[in-house]
CSV table of C-alpha atoms (C1' of nucleotides) in Angstrom, one decimal:
chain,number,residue,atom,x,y,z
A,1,UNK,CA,106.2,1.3,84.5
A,2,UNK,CA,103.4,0.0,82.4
A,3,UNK,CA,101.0,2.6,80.9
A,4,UNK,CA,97.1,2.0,81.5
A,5,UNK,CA,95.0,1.3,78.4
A,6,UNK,CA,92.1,2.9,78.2
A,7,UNK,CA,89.4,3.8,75.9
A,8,UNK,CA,89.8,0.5,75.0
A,9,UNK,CA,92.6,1.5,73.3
A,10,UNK,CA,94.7,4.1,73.6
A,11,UNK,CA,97.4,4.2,75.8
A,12,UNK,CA,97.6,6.5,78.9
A,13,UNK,CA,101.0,7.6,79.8
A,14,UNK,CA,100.4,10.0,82.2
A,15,UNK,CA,98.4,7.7,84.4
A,16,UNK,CA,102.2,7.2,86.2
A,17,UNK,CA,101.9,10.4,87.9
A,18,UNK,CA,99.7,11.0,90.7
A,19,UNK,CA,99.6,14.8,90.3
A,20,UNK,CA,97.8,13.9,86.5
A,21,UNK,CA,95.4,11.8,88.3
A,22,UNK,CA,94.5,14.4,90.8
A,23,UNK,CA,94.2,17.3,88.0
A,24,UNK,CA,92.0,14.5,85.8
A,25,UNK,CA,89.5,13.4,88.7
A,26,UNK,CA,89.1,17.7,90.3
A,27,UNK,CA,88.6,18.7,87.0
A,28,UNK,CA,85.8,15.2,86.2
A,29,UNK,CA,84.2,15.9,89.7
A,30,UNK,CA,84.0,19.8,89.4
A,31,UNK,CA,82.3,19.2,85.9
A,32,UNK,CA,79.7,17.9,88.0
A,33,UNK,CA,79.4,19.5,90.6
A,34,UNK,CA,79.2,23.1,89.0
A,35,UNK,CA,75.9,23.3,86.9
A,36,UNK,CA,74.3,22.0,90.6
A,37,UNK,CA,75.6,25.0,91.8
A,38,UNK,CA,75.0,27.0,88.9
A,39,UNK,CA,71.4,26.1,89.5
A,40,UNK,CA,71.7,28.5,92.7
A,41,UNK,CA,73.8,31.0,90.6
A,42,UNK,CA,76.9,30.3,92.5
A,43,UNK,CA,80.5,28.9,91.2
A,44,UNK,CA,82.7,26.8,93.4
A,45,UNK,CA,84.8,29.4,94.8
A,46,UNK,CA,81.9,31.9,95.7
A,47,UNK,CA,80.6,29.0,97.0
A,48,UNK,CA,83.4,28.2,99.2
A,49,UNK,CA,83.8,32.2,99.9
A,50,UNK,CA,80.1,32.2,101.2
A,51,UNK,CA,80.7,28.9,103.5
A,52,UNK,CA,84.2,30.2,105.0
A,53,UNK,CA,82.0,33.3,106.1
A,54,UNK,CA,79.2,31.6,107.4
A,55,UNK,CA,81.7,29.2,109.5
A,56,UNK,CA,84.2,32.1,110.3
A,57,UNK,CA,81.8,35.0,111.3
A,58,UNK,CA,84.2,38.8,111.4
A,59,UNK,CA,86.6,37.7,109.4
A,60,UNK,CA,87.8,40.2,106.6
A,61,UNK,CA,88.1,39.0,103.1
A,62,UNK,CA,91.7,39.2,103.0
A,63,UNK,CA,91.9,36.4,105.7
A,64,UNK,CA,89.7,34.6,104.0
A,65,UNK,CA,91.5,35.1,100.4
A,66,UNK,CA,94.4,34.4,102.1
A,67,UNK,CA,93.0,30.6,103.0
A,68,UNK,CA,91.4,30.0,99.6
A,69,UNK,CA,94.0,31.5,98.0
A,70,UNK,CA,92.0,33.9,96.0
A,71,UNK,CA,93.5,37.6,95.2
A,72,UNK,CA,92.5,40.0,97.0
A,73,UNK,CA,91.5,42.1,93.6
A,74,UNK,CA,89.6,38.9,92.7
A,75,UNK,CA,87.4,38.2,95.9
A,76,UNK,CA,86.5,42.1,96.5
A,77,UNK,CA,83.8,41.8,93.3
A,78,UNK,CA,82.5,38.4,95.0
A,79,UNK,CA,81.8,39.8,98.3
A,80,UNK,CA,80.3,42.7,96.6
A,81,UNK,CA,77.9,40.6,94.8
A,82,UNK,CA,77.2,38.6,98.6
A,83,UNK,CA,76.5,41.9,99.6
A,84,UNK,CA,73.9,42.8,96.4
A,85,UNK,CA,72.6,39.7,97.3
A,86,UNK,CA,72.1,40.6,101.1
A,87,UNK,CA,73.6,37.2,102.0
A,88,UNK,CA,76.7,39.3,103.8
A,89,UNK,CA,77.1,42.3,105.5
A,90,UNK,CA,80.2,43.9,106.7
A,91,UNK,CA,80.8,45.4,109.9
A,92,UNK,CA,83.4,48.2,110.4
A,93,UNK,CA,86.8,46.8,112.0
A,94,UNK,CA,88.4,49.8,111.6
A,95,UNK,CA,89.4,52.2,109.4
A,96,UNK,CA,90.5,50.7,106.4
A,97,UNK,CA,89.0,46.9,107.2
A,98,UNK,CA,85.4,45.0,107.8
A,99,UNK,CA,84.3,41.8,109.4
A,100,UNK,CA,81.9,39.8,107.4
A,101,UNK,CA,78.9,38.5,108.9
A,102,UNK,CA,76.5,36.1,107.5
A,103,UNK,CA,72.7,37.4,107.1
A,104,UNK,CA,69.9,35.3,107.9
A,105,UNK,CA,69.1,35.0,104.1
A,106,UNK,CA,72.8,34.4,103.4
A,107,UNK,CA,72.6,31.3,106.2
A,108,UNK,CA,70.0,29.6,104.3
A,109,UNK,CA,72.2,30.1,101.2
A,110,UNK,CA,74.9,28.5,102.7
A,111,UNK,CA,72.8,25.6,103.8
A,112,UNK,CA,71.7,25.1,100.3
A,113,UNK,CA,74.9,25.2,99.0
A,114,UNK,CA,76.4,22.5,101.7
A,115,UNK,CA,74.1,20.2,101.0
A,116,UNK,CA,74.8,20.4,97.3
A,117,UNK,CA,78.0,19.9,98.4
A,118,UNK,CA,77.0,16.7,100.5
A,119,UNK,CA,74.9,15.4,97.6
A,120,UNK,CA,77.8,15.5,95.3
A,121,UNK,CA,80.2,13.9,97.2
A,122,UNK,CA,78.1,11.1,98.2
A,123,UNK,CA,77.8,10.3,94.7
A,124,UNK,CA,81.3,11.2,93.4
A,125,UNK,CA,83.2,8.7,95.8
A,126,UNK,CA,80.1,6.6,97.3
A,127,UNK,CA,81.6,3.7,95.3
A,128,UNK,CA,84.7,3.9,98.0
A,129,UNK,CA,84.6,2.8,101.6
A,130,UNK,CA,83.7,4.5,104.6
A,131,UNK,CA,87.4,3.7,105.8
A,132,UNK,CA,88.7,4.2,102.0
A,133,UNK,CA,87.4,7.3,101.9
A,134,UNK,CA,88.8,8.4,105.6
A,135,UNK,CA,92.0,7.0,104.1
A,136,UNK,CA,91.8,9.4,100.9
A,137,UNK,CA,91.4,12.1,103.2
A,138,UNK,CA,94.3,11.6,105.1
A,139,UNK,CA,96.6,10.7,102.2
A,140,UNK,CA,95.4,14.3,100.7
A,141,UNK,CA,95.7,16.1,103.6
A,142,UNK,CA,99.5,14.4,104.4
A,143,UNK,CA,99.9,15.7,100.7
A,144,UNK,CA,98.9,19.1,101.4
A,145,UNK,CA,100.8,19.3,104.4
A,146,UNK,CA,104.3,18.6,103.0
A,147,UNK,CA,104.1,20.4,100.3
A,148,UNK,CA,102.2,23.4,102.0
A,149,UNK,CA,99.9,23.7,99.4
A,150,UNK,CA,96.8,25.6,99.5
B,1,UNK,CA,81.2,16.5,111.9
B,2,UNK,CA,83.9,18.7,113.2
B,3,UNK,CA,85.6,21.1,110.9
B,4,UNK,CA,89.2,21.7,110.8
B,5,UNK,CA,91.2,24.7,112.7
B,6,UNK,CA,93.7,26.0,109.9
B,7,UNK,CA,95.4,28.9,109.6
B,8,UNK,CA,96.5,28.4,113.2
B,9,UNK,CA,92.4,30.4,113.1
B,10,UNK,CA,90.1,29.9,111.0
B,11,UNK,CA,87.7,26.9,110.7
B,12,UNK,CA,87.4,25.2,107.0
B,13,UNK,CA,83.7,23.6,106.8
B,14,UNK,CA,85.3,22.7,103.2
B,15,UNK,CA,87.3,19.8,105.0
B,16,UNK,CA,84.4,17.8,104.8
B,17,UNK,CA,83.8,17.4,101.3
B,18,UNK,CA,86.8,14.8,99.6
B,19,UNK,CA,86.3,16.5,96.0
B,20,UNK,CA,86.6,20.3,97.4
B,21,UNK,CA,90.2,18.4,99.2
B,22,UNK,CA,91.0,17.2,95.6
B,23,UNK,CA,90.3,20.9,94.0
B,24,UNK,CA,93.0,22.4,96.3
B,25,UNK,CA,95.3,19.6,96.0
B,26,UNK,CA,95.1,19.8,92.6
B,27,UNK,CA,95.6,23.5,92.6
B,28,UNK,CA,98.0,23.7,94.1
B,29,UNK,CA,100.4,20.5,92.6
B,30,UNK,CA,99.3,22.1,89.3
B,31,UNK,CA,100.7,26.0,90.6
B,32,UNK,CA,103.8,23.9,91.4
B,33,UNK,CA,103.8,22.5,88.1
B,34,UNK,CA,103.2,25.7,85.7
B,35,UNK,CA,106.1,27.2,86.1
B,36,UNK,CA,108.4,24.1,84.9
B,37,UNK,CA,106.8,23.6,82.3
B,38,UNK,CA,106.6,27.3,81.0
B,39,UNK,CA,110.4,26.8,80.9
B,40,UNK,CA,110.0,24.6,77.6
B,41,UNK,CA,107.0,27.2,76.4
B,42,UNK,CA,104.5,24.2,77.5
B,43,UNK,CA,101.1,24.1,79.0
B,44,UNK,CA,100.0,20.8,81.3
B,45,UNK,CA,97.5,20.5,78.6
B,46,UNK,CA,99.7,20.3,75.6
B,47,UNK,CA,102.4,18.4,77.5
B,48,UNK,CA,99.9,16.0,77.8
B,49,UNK,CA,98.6,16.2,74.2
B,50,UNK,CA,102.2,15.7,73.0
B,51,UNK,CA,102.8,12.4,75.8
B,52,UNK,CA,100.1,11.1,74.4
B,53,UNK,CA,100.7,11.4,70.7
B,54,UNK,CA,103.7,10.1,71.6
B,55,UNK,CA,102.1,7.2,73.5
B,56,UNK,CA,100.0,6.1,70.5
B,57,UNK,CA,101.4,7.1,66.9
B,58,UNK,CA,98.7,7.0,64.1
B,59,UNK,CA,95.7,8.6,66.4
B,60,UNK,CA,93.6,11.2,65.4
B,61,UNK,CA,93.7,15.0,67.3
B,62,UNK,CA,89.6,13.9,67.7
B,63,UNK,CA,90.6,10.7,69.4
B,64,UNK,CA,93.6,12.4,71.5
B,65,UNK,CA,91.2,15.0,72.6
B,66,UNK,CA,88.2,12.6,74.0
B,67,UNK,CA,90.3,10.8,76.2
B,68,UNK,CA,91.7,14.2,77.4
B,69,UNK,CA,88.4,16.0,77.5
B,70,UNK,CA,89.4,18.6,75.0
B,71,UNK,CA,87.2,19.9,72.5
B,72,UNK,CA,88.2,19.7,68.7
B,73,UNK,CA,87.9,23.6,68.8
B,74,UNK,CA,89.8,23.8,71.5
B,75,UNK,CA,92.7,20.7,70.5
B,76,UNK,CA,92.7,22.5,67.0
B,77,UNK,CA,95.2,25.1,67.4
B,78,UNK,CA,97.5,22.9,69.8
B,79,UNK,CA,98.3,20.5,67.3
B,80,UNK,CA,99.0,23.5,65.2
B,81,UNK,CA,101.6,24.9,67.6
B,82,UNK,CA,103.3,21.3,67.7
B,83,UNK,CA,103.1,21.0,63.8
B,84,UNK,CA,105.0,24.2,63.7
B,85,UNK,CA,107.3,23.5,65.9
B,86,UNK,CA,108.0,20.3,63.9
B,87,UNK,CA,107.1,18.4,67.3
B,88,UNK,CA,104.6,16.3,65.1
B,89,UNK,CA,104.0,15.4,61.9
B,90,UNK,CA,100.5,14.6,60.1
B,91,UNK,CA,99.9,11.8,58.1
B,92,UNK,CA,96.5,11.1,55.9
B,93,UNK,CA,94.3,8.5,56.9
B,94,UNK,CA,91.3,9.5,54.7
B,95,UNK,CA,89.9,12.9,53.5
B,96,UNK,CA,89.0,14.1,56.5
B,97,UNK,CA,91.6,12.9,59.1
B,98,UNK,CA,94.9,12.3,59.8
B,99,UNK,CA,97.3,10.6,62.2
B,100,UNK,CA,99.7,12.0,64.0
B,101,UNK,CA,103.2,11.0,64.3
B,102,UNK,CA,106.0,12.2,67.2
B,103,UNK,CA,109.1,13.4,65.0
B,104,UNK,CA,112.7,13.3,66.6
B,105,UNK,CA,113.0,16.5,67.9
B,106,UNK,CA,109.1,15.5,69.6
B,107,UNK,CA,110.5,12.5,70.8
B,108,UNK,CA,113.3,14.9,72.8
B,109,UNK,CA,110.8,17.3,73.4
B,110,UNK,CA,107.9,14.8,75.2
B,111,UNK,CA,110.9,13.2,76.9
B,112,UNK,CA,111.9,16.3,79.1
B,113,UNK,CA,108.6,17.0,80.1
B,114,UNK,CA,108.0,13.1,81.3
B,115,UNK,CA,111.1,14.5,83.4
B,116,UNK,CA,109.6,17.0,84.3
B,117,UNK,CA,106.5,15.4,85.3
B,118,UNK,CA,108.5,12.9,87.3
B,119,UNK,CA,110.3,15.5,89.2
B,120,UNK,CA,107.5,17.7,90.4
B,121,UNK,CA,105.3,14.0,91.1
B,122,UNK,CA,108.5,12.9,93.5
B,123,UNK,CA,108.5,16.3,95.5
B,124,UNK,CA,104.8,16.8,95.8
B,125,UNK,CA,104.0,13.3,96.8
B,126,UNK,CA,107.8,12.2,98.2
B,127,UNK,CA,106.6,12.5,101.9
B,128,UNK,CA,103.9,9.3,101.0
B,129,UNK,CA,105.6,6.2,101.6
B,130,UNK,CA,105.4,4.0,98.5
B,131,UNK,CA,102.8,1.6,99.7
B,132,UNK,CA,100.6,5.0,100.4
B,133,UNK,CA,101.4,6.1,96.8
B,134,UNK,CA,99.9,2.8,95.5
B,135,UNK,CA,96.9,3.3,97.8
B,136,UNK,CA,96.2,6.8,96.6
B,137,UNK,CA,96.3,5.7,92.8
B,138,UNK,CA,94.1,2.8,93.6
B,139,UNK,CA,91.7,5.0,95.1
B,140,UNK,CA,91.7,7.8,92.7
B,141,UNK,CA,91.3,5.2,89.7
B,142,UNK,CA,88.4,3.5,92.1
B,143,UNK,CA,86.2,7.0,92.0
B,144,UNK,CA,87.3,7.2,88.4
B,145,UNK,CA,85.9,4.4,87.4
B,146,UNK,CA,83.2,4.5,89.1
B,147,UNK,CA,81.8,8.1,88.6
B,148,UNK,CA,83.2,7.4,84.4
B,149,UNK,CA,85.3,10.4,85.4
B,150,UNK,CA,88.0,12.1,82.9
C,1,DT,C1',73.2,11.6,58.8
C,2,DA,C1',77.3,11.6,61.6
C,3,DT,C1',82.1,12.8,62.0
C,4,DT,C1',86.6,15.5,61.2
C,5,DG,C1',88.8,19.6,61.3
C,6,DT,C1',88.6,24.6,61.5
C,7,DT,C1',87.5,29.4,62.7
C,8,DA,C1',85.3,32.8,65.3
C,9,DT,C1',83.8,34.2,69.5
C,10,DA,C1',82.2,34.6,74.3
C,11,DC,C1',82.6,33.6,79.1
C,12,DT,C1',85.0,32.4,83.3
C,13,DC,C1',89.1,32.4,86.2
C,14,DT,C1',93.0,34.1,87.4
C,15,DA,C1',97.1,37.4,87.4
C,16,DT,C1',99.3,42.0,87.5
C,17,DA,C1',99.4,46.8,88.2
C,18,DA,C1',98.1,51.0,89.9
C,19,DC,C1',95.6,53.6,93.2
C,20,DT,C1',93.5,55.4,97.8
C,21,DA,C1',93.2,55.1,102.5
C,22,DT,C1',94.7,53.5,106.9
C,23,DA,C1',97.6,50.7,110.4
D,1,DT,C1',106.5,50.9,105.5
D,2,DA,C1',103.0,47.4,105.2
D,3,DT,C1',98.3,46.2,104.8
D,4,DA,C1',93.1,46.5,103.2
D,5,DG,C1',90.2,47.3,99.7
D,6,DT,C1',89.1,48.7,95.0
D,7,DT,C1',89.3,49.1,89.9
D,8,DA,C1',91.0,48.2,85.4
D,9,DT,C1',92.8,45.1,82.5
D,10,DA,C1',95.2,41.2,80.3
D,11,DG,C1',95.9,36.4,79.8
D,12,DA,C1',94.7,31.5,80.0
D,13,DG,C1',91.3,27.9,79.5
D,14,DT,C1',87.3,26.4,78.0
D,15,DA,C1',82.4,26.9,76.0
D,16,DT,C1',79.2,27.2,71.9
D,17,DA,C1',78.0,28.0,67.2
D,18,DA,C1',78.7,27.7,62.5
D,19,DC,C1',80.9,26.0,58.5
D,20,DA,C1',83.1,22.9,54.7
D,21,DA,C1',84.6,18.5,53.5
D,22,DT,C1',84.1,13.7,53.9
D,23,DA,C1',82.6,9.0,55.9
DNA sequence: TATTGTTATACTCTATAACTATA
DNA sequence: TATAGTTATAGAGTATAACAATA
């Protein structure tokens, strides 16, 4: 298979592979996308963390880890600082677990965020199609669903 | 819009958003893809640093790491590791830069890891048929080149 | 004045391990 | 025995700043 030039030059060889392509446009777009949400002191995956809660009310964070695929010894500090933040509060499931429950301040965060999250997307793939980008969805998610990946 | 049920539970308001799908596609490929090539001591980065030497003999680390979106400080020590490991060679241009060369053993080297690029794309995107493959490269070059992406 | 290459360094993300408490 | 949550810590990956040498 031919290589791409690019640059105007140089020669891309990994441009064969889709799984380069992928990694090269997440990591463009999230480039992008962060300092927006930096601009609310969030990162992506707080982000997302605060969204799953608002749209999954009495969930623990280890179901929602488990979904994002965050470590449970990584997502404890981030609902800590949702907590700090009174944007969560945790309700006793038991003894050893809590359901997480969105606050009315922690709503209008996550309102925020989505519509940063709208915003950028609009302007990441507006150039594509409505039915282009229905059909990037679904090649991703058949993607994701044969490989089982995150 | 309706989110999606996953997890046979939980609802993912993330669905929605095309570049949060790409993050955990690309995630997820890339998990896949650490581990193989940690078997020949290589990161995606420098594997792609070293295809792309390869790729285009005579270029400058500064000109390998703009169309890679790697930092000099960063590209720096990589070309390092692959001079040591007599991977690459450099080769004066002027006073101030150089051009690097693939040597044999590089040549070898960059030629396992295209394998192993080409293995890991074929099981992580094997259930696409190969018209949807073509689609999802066009698409993914489309919101490239649009946003100027990576 | 701008660019190349280099070093030092800080910050974020993520990974492992160890621990307590509870199911 | 397995799971939930926590803490500490180490490792990548990537960011800025400063510098010398050269275009």
């Amino acid at each position: 298979m031919a290589t791409q030039i690019i640059d105007g030059k140089l020669r891309d060889p990994l441009e064969q592979w889709i799984g380069y392509r992928i990694r090269r446009v997440s990591a463009a777009t999230m480039s992008n996308l962060a300092p927006r949400l930096a601009d609310e002191a969030f990162s992506a995956t707080l982000a997302a963390v605060l969204l799953m809660i608002e749209a999954n009310p009495g969930r623990t964070q280890a179901e929602i880890g488990r979904v994002l695929a965050i470590k449970r010894a990584n997502i404890a500090p981030m609902i800590g600082r949702l907590e700090t933040d009174a944007l969560v509060k945790k309700q006793s499931i038991d003894g050893r677990s809590f359901g997480l429950h969105i606050t009315r301040r922690g709503q209008a965060q996550s309102e925020r965020l989505a519509s940063i999250f709208t915003a950028h997307d609009a302007e990441s793939f507006g150039e594509l199609t409505p039915s282009e980008r229905t059909e990037l969805k679904r090649l991703l998610n058949k993607t994701r669903e044969h490989a089982r990946l995150g």
